[in-house]
CSV table of C-alpha atoms and ligand atoms in Angstrom, one decimal:
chain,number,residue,atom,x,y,z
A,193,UNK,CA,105.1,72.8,90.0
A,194,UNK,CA,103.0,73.7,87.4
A,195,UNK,CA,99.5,74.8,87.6
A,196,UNK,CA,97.1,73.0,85.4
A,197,UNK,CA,95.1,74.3,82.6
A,198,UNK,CA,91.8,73.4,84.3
A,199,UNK,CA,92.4,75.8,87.7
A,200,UNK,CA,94.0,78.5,85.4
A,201,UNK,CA,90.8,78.5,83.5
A,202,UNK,CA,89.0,78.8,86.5
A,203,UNK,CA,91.0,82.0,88.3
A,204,UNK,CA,91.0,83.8,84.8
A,205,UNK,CA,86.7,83.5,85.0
A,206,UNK,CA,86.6,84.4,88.9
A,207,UNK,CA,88.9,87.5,87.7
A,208,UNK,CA,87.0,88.6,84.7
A,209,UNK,CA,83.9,88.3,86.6
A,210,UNK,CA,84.9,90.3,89.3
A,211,UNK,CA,86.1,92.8,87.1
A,212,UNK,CA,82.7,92.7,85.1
A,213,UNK,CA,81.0,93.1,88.8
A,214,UNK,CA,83.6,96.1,89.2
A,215,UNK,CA,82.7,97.8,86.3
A,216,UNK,CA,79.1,97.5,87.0
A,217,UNK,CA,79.7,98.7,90.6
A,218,UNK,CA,81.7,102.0,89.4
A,219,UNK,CA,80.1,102.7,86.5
A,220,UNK,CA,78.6,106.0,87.8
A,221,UNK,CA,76.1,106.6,85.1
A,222,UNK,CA,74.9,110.1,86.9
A,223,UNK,CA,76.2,113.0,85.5
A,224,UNK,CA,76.7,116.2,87.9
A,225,UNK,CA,73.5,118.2,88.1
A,226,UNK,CA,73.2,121.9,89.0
A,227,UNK,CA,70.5,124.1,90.9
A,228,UNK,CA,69.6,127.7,90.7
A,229,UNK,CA,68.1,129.5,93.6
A,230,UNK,CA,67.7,132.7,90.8
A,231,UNK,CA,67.8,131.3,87.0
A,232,UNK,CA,66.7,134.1,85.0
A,233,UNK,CA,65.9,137.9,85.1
A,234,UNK,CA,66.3,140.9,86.4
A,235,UNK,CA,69.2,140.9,89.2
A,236,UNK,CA,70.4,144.1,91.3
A,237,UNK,CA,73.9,144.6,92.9
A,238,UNK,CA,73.1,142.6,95.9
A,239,UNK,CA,70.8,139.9,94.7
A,240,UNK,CA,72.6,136.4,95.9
A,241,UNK,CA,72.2,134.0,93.1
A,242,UNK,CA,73.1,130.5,94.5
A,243,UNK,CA,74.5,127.2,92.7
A,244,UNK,CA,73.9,123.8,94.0
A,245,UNK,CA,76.7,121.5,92.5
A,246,UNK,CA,76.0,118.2,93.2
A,247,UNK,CA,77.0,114.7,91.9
A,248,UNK,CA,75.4,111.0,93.4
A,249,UNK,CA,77.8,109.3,91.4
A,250,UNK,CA,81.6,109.2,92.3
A,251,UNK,CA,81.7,112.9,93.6
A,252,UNK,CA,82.9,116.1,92.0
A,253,UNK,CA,86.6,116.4,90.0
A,254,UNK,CA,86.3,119.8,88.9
A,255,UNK,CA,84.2,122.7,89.2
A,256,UNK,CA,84.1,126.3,87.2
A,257,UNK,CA,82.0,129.3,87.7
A,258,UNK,CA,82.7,131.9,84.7
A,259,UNK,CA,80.7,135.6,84.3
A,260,UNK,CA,80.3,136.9,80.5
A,261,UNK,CA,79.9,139.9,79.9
A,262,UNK,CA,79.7,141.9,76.7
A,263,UNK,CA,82.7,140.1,75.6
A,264,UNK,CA,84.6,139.7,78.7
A,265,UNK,CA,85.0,136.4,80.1
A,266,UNK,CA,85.9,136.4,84.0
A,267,UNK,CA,86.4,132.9,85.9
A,268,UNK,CA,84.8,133.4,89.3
A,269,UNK,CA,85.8,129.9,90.5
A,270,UNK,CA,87.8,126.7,89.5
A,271,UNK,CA,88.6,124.3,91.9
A,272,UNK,CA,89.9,120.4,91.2
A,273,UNK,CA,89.4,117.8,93.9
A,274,UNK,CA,92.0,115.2,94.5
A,275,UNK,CA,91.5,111.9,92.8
A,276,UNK,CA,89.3,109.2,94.5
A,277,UNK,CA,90.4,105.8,94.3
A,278,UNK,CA,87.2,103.4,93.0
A,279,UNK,CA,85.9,102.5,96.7
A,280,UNK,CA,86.3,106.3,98.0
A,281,UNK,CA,83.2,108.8,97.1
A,282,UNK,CA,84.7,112.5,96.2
A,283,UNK,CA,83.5,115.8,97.0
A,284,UNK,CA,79.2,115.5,96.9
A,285,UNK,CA,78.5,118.7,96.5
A,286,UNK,CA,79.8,122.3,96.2
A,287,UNK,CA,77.3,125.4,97.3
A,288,UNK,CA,78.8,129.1,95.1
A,289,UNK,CA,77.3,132.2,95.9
A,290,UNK,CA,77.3,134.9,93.5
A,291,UNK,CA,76.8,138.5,93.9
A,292,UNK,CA,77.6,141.1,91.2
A,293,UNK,CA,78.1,143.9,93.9
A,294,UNK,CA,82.1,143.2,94.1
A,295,UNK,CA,83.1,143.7,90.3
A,296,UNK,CA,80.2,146.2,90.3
A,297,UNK,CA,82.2,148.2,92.7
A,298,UNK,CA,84.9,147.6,90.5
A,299,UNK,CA,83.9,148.9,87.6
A,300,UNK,CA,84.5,145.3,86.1
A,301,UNK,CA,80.2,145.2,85.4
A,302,UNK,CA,77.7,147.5,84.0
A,303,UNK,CA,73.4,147.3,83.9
A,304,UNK,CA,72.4,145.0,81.2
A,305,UNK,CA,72.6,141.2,80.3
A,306,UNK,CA,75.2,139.3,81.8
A,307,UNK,CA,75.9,135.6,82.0
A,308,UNK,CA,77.1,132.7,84.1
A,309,UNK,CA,78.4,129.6,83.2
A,310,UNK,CA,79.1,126.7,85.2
A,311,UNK,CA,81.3,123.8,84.3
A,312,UNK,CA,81.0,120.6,86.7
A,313,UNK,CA,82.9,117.1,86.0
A,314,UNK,CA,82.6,114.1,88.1
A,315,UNK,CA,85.4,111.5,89.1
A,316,UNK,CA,86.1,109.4,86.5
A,317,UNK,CA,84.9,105.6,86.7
A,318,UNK,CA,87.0,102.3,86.4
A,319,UNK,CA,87.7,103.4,82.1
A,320,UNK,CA,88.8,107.0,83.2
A,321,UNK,CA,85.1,107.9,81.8
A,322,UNK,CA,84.0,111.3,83.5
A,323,UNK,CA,80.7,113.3,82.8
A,324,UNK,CA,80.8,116.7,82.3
A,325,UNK,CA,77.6,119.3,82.7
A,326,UNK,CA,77.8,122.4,80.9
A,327,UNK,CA,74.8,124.9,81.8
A,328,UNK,CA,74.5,128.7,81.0
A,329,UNK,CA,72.3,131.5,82.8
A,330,UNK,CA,71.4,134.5,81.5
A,331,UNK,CA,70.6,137.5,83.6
A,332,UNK,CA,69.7,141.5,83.3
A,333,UNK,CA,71.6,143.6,85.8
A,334,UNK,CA,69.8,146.5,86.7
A,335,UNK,CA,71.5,149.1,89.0
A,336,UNK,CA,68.6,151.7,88.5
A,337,UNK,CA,66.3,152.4,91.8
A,338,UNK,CA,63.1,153.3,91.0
A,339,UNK,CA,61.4,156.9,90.5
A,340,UNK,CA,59.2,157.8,93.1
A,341,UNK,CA,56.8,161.3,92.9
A,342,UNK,CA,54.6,162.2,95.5
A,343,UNK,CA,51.5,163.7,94.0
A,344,UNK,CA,49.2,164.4,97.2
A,345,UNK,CA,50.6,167.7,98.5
A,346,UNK,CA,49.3,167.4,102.3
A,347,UNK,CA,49.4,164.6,104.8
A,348,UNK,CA,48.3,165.2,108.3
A,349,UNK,CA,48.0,161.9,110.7
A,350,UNK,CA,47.2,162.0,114.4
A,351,UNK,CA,48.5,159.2,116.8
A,352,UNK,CA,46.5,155.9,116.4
A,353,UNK,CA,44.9,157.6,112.8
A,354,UNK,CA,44.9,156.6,109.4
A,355,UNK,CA,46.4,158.6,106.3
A,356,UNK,CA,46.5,158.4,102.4
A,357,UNK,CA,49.5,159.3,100.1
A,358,UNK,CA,49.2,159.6,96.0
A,359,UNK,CA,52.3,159.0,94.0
A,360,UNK,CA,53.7,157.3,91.0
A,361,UNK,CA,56.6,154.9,90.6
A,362,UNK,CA,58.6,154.3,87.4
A,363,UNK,CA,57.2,151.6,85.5
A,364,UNK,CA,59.6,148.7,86.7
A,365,UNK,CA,58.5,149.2,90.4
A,366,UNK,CA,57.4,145.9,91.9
A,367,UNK,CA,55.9,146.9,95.3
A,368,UNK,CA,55.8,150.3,96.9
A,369,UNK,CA,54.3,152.3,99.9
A,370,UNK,CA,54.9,154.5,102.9
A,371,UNK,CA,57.0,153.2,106.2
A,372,UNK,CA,55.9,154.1,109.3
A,373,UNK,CA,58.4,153.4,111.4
A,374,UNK,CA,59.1,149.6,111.7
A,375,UNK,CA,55.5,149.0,109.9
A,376,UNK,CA,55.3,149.3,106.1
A,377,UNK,CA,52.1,150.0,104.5
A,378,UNK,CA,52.1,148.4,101.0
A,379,UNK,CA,50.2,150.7,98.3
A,380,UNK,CA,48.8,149.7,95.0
A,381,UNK,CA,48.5,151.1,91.5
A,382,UNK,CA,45.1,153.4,90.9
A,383,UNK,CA,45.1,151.8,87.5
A,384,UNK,CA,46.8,149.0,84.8
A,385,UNK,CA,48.6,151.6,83.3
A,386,UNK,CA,50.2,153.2,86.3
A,387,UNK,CA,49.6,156.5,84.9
A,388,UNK,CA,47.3,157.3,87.4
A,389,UNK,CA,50.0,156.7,90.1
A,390,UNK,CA,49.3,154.6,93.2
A,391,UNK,CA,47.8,155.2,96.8
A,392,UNK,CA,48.9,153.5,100.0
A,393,UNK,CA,46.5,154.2,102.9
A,394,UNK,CA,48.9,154.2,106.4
A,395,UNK,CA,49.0,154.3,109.9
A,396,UNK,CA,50.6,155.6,112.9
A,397,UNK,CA,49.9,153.2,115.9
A,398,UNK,CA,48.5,154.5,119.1
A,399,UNK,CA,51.8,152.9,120.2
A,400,UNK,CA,54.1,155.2,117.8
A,401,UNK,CA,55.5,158.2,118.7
A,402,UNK,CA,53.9,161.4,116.4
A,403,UNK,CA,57.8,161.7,116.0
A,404,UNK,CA,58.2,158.5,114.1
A,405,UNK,CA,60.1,158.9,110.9
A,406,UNK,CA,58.1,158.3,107.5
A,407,UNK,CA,58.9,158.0,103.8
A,408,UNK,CA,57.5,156.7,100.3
A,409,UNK,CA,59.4,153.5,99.0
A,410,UNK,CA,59.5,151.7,95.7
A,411,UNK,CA,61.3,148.6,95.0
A,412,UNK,CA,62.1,147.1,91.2
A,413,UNK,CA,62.4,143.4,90.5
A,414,UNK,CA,66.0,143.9,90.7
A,415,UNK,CA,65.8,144.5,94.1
A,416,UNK,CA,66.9,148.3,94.3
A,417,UNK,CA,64.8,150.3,96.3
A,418,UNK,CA,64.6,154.0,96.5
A,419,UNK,CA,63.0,156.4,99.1
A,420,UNK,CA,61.7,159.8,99.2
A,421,UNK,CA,60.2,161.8,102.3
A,422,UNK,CA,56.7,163.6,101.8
A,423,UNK,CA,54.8,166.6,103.5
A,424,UNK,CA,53.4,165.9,107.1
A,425,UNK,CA,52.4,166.5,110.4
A,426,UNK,CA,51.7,163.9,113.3
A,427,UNK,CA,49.7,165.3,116.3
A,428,UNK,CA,50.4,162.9,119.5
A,429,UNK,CA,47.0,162.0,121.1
A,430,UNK,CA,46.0,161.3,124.5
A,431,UNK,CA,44.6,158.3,125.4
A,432,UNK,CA,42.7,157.7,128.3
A,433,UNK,CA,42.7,154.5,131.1
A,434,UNK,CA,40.0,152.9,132.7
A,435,UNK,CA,39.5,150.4,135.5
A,436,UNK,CA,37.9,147.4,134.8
A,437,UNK,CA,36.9,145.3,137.6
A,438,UNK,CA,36.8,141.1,137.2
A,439,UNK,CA,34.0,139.4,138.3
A,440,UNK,CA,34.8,135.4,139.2
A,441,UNK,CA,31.7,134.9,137.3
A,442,UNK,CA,33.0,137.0,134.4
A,443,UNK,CA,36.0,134.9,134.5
A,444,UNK,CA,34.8,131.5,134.5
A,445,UNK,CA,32.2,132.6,131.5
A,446,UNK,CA,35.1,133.9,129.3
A,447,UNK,CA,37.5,130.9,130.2
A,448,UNK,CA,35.2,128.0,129.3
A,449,UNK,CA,33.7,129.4,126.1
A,450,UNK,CA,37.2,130.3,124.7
A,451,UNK,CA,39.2,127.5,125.4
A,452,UNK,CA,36.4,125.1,124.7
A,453,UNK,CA,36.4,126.6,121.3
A,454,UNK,CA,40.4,127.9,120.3
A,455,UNK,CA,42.1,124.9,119.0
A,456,UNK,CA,44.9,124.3,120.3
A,457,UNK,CA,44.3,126.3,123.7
A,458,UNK,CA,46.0,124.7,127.1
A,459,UNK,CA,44.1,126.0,130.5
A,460,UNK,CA,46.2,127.2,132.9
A,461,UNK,CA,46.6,126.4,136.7
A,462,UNK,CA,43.8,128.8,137.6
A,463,UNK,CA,40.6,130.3,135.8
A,464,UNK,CA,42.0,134.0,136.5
A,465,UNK,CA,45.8,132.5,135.0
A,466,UNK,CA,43.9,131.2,131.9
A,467,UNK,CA,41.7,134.4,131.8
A,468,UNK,CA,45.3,136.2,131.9
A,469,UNK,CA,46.6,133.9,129.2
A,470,UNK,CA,42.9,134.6,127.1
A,471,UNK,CA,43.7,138.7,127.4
A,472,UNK,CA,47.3,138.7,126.6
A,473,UNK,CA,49.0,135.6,124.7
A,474,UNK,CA,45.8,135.0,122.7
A,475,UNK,CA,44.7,138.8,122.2
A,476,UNK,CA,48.1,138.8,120.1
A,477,UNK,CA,48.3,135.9,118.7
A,478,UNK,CA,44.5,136.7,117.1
A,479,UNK,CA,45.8,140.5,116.4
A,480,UNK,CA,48.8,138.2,114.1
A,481,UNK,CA,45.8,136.5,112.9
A,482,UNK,CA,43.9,139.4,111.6
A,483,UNK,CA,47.1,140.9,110.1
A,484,UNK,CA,47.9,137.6,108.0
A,485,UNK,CA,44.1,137.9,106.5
A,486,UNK,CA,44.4,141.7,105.6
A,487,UNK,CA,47.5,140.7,103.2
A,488,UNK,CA,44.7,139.2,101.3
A,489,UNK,CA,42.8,142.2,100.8
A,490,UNK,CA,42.2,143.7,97.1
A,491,UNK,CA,44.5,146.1,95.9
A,492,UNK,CA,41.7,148.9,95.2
A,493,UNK,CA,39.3,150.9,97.2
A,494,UNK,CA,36.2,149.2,97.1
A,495,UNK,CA,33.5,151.9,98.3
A,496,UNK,CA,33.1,156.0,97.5
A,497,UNK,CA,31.2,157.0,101.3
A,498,UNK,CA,32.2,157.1,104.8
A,499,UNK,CA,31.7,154.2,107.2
A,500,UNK,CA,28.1,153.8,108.9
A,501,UNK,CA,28.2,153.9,112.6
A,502,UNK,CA,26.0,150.7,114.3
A,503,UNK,CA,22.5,152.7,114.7
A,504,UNK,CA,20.7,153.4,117.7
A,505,UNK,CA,24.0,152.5,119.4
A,506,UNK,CA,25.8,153.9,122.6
A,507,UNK,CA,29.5,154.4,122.6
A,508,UNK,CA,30.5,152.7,125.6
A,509,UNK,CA,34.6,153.0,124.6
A,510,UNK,CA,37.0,155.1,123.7
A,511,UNK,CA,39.2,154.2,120.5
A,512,UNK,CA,42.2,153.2,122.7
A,513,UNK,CA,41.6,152.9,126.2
A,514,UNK,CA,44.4,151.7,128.8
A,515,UNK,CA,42.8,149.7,130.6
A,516,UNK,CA,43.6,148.1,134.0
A,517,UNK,CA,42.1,145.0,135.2
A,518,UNK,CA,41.6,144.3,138.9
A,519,UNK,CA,40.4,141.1,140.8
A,520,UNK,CA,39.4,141.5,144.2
A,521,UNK,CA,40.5,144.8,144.6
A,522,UNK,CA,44.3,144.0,143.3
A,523,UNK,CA,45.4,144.8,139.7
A,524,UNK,CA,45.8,141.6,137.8
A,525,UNK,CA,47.0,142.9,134.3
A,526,UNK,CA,46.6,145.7,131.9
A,527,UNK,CA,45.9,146.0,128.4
A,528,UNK,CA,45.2,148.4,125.5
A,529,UNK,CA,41.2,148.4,124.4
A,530,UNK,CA,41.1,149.3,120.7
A,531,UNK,CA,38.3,149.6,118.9
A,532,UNK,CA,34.6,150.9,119.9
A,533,UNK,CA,32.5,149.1,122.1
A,534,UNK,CA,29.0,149.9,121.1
A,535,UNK,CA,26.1,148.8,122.9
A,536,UNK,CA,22.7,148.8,121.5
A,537,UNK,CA,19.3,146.4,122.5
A,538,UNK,CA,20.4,142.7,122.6
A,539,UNK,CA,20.2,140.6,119.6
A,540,UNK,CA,20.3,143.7,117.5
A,541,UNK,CA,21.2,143.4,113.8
A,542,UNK,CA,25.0,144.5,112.9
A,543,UNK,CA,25.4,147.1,109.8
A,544,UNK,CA,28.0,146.5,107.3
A,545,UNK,CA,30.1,149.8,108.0
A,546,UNK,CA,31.1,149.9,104.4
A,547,UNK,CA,30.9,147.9,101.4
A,548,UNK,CA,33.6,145.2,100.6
A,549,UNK,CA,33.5,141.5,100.8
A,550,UNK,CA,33.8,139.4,103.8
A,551,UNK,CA,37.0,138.1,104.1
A,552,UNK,CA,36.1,136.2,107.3
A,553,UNK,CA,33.3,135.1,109.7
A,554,UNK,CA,33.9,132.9,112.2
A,555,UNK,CA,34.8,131.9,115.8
A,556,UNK,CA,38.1,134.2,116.4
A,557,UNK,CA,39.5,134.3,120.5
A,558,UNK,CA,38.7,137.1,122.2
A,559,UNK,CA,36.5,138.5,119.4
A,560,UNK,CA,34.0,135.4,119.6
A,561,UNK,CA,31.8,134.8,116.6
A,562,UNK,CA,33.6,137.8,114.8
A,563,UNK,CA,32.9,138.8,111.1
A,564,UNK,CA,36.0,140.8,109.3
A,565,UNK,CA,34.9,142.8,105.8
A,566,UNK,CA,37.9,143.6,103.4
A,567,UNK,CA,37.7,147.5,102.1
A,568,UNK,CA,40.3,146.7,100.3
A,569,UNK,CA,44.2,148.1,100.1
A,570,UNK,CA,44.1,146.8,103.4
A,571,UNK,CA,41.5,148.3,104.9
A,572,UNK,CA,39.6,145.9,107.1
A,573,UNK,CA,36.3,146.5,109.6
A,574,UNK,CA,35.8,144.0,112.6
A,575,UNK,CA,32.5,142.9,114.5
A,576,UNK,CA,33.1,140.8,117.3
A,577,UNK,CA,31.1,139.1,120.1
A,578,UNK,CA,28.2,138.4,117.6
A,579,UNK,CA,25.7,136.1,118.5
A,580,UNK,CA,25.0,134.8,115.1
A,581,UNK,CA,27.0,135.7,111.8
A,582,UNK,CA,25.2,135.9,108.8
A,583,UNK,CA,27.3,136.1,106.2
A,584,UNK,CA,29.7,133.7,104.4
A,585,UNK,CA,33.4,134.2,103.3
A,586,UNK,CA,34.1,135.0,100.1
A,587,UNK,CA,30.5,136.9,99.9
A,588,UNK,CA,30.5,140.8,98.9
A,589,UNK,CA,28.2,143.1,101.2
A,590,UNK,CA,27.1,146.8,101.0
A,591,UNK,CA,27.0,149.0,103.6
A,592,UNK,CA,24.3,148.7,105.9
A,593,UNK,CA,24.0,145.2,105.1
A,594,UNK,CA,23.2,143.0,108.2
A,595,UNK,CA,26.0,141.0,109.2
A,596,UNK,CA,24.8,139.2,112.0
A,597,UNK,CA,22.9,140.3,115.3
A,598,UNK,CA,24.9,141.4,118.4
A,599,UNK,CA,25.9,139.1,121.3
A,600,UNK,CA,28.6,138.2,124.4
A,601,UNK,CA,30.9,135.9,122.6
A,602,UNK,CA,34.2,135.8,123.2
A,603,UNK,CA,35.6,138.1,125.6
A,604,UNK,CA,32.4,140.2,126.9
A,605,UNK,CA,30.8,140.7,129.5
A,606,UNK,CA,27.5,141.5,127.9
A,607,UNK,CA,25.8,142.3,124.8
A,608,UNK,CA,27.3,144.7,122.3
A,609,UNK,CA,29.4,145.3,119.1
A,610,UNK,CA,32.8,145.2,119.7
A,611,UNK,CA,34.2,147.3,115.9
A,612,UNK,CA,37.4,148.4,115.2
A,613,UNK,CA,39.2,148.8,112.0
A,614,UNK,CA,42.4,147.8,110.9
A,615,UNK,CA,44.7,149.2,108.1
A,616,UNK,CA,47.5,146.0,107.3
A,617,UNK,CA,46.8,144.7,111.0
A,618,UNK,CA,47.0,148.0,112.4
A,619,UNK,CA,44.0,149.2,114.6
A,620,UNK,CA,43.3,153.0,113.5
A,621,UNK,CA,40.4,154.9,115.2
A,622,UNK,CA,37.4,154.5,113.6
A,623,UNK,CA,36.3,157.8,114.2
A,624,UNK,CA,38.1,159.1,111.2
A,625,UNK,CA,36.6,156.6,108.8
A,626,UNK,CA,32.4,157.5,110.6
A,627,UNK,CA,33.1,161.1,110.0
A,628,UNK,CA,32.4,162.1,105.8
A,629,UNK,CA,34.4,165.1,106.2
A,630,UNK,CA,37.7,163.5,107.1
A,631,UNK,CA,36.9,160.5,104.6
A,632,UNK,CA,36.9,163.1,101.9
A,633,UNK,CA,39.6,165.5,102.4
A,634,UNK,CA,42.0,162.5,103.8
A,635,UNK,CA,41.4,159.6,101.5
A,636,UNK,CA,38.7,160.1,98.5
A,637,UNK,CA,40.0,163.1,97.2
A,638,UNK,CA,43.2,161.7,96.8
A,639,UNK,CA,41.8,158.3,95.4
A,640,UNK,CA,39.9,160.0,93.1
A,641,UNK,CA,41.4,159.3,89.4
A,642,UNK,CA,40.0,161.9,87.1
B,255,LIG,ZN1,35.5,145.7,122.9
C-alpha cells in the first residue's frame, strides 16, 4: 500500500522538528573553562600549582598540560576520553597538579621564567562542532633560599623571658623571624629599605625547656626558606606553686558574671564544674583569643622607655605561679597563673605601661572588663578585671595614661590589676620589660637604627 502524500508530509515535519529540538538540546554552547590555584609569579621547587579543567557542556574530549621552557617544549599530560553518544555527559572535570620539583631534580628545569599551557576540548555536539580553550601561564622559578645575617652578636633568654635578635634578609625575603621550638616569632624590617635589617622580639615559654632548639628563618615568595642558628644561652627558671583555696561564694560570683556575659557559654551540671570549665576550657580559648589580636599588631616598635609598673601597687603574684585549687579541703584542678597580680586601693586608676594603641577593650572571660595595648611587633600589655575601661579601640595611649580604674571582673576574687604581657600570644614575665636596664641592653640597643 502506498502511503499518501498528506501523512508523508506530516512524518517528514515531526522529524525535522525533532531534529531541530535535538540540535537545540546538544548544542553545548559552553566552552571548557580553566582555574588556577597559582596564575602568575614567583614559584619554588615545591610550590603545587593546580588546574581545574572543567566543562558544563557535553564533558571533556581531550586534555593537555605542556611546560616551555627556554625553548623546550615538554607535554606533562594528554589524555582523550572515549566518545559520548548525544544523551551521555563525558568526563566534567579533570583536577592536574603541577610541581616543578621532579624535572628540577632532573636537571630538565632551571630558575627563571617558565610556562604552562593547557589545551582543553569538549565532546563535540550533534554537527561534530567541539570547543577548544587555549590558556597560557607564565611563571618565574626561583630555587634560591634567602640570605639571612645575624647582626646582634649576644642573645641570652631565661625560661618564660623575652629576647630580641637583629638581622638582615636578602631583598626577596617575604617573612622572617626566630623559631622557638614549635612557636615562630615573626620579625619585621627596621626600615623600607631593608638596609637597616629586621628585628624579631621572641620568647621561650615558661612551658619550654631552656634546651629548646632556636634559629633565624627567612622565606621568599617562592616559598624557599633558609635557616641559620645565632649566639645564645637559655637559663631554666624555677617557678613556684601556690594553694588557692575556693570559696562557694567565690564560685558562684565568678560563674554567674562570666557565663552571663561569654557568648556562647553553656553551664555545666554544677557551679564548681562550670567554675572548672571557666579556669580551663575558657582560660584557653581567651589565651587563642589574645594570640589572634596580637597578629594585628604593627610591625615596628612603638615606644623608646621601659614599661611603668601600676604605682602604689603590691605584687601579690609571681610571674608564673603553679597553682593548685582546692574546694573543701580536696584539690579540684590546677593551673598556671601568668602574669602579675597587683593590688592597689579599689577603684584605682590603671597606667598605660607603655605607649601603643589599644588594640582592644572590652569584656574578655576570665580577664573581665580587660583592656589589651599593642607595642607593636607583637608586643602586647594586658589589664584585666577592670571595673571601668576608659579607652576605645583603635585609640593610641602613652604611657602612664589612665586606662580604666581597677576592679573584680572576671575571674577575681577582689580588687586588683591582673597585667601580663604577651609577645605573639606568648605570656613573658613582665619583670624584664619594668626593669630599664634589661629593656636597654636586650631590646633598644639592638632596635636602635643609627
Ligand atoms: Zn591574675
Amino acid at each position: 500500500m502506498m502511503v499518501s502524500g498528506r501523512r508523508l508530509g506530516i512524518v517528514a515535519a515531526l522529524a525535522l522538528t525533532g531534529f531541530l529540538l535535538g540540535s537545540i538540546w546538544y548544542w553545548d554552547s559552553s566552552e571548557p573553562t580553566v582555574e588556577w590555584s597559582v596564575s602568575s609569579g614567583a614559584v619554588g621547587s615545591k610550590t603545587r600549582i593546580n588546574l581545574m579543567i572543567q566543562d558544563e557542556g557535553r564533558g571533556l574530549r581531550s586534555v593537555e598540560l605542556a611546560l616551555l621552557q627556554s625553548g623546550n617544549r615538554q607535554n606533562l599530560v594528554s589524555e582523550i576520553y572515549a566518545p559520548t553518544w548525544f544523551w551521555q555527559q563525558g568526563e566534567q572535570q579533570r583536577s592536574i597538579g603541577f610541581s616543578a620539583e621532579t624535572s628540577v631534580s632532573e636537571g630538565a628545569l632551571s630558575e627563571g621564567e617558565l610556562w604552562l599551557e593547557v589545551t582543553a576540548r569538549d565532546q563535540p555536539n550533534w554537527w561534530l562542532w567541539s570547543r577548544e580553550t587555549f590558556e597560557r601561564r607564565t611563571f618565574i622559578l626561583d630555587l634560591t633560599p634567602p640570605q639571612i645575617e645575624v647582626l646582634s652578636g649576644q642573645h641570652y633568654i631565661r625560661q618564660g623571658g623575652s629576647e630580641a635578635i637583629r638581622y638582615r634578609v636578602s631583598e626577596d625575603t617575604v617573612a622572617s623571624g626566630v623559631q622557638v621550638g614549635e612557636r615562630f616569632f615573626r620579625g619585621a624590617a627596621l626600615s623600607e629599605q631593608g638596609m637597616k635589617g629586621s628585628l624579631c622580639l621572641f620568647a621561650l615559654g615558661h612551658d619550654q625547656s631552656s634546651e629548646t632548639s632556636m634559629w633565624l628563618w627567612a622565606e621568599d615568595a617562592a616559598g624557599n626558606r633558609s635557616r641559620v642558628s645565632f649566639w645564645k644561652k637559655a637559663f631554666p627558671v624555677h617557678f613556684r606553686s601556690r594553694r588557692i583555696p575556693l570559696s562557694a561564694p567565690f564560685i558562684d560570683k565568678v560563674v554567674m558574671e562570666i557565663s552571663d556575659r561569654t557568648k556562647p557559654f553553656v553551664r555545666e551540671e554544677t557551679p564548681l564544674e562550670t567554675f572548672l570549665k571557666i579556669n580551663g576550657q575558657l582560660r584557653q580559648i581567651n589565651h587563642q583569643q589574645i594570640e589572634k589580636i596580637s597578629r594585628d599588631s604593627i610591625p615596628r616598635l612603638l615606644w623608646d622607655q621601659a614599661f611603668l609598673q601600676l604605682s602604689n601597687s603590691q605584687v601579690e603574684s609571681a610571674f608564673a605561679d603553679h597553682r593548685d585549687y582546692y574546694y573543701q579541703d580536696k584539690k579540684v584542678d590546677e593551673q598556671t597563673h601568668l602574669g602579675f597580680d597587683l593590688a592597689s586601693v579599689a577603684n584605682s586608676p590603671v597606667e598605660c605601661g607603655n605607649d601603643g594603641i589599644v588594640i582592644y577593650a572590652d569584656y574578655l572571660g576570665i580577664y573581665g572588663n580587660c583592656v589589651l595595648v599593642d607595642h607593636g611587633l607583637g608586643l602586647l600589655s594586658l589589664y584585666g578585671h577592670l571595673s571601668q575601661i576608659e579607652v576605645q579601640k583603635g585609640q593610641p595611649v602613652e604611657r602612664g595614661q589612665t586606662l580604666g580604674r581597677t576592679g573584680q571582673t572576671g575571674l577575681a576574687g577582689g580588687d586588683h590589676l591582673h597585667f601580663s604581657i604577651f609577645l605573639q600570644g606568648v605570656q613573658v614575665n613582665p619583670l624584664e620589660w619594668w626593669d630599664p636596664r634589661w629593656v636597654e641592653l636586650h631590646v633598644l640597643s639592638k632596635a636602635d637604627t643609627n
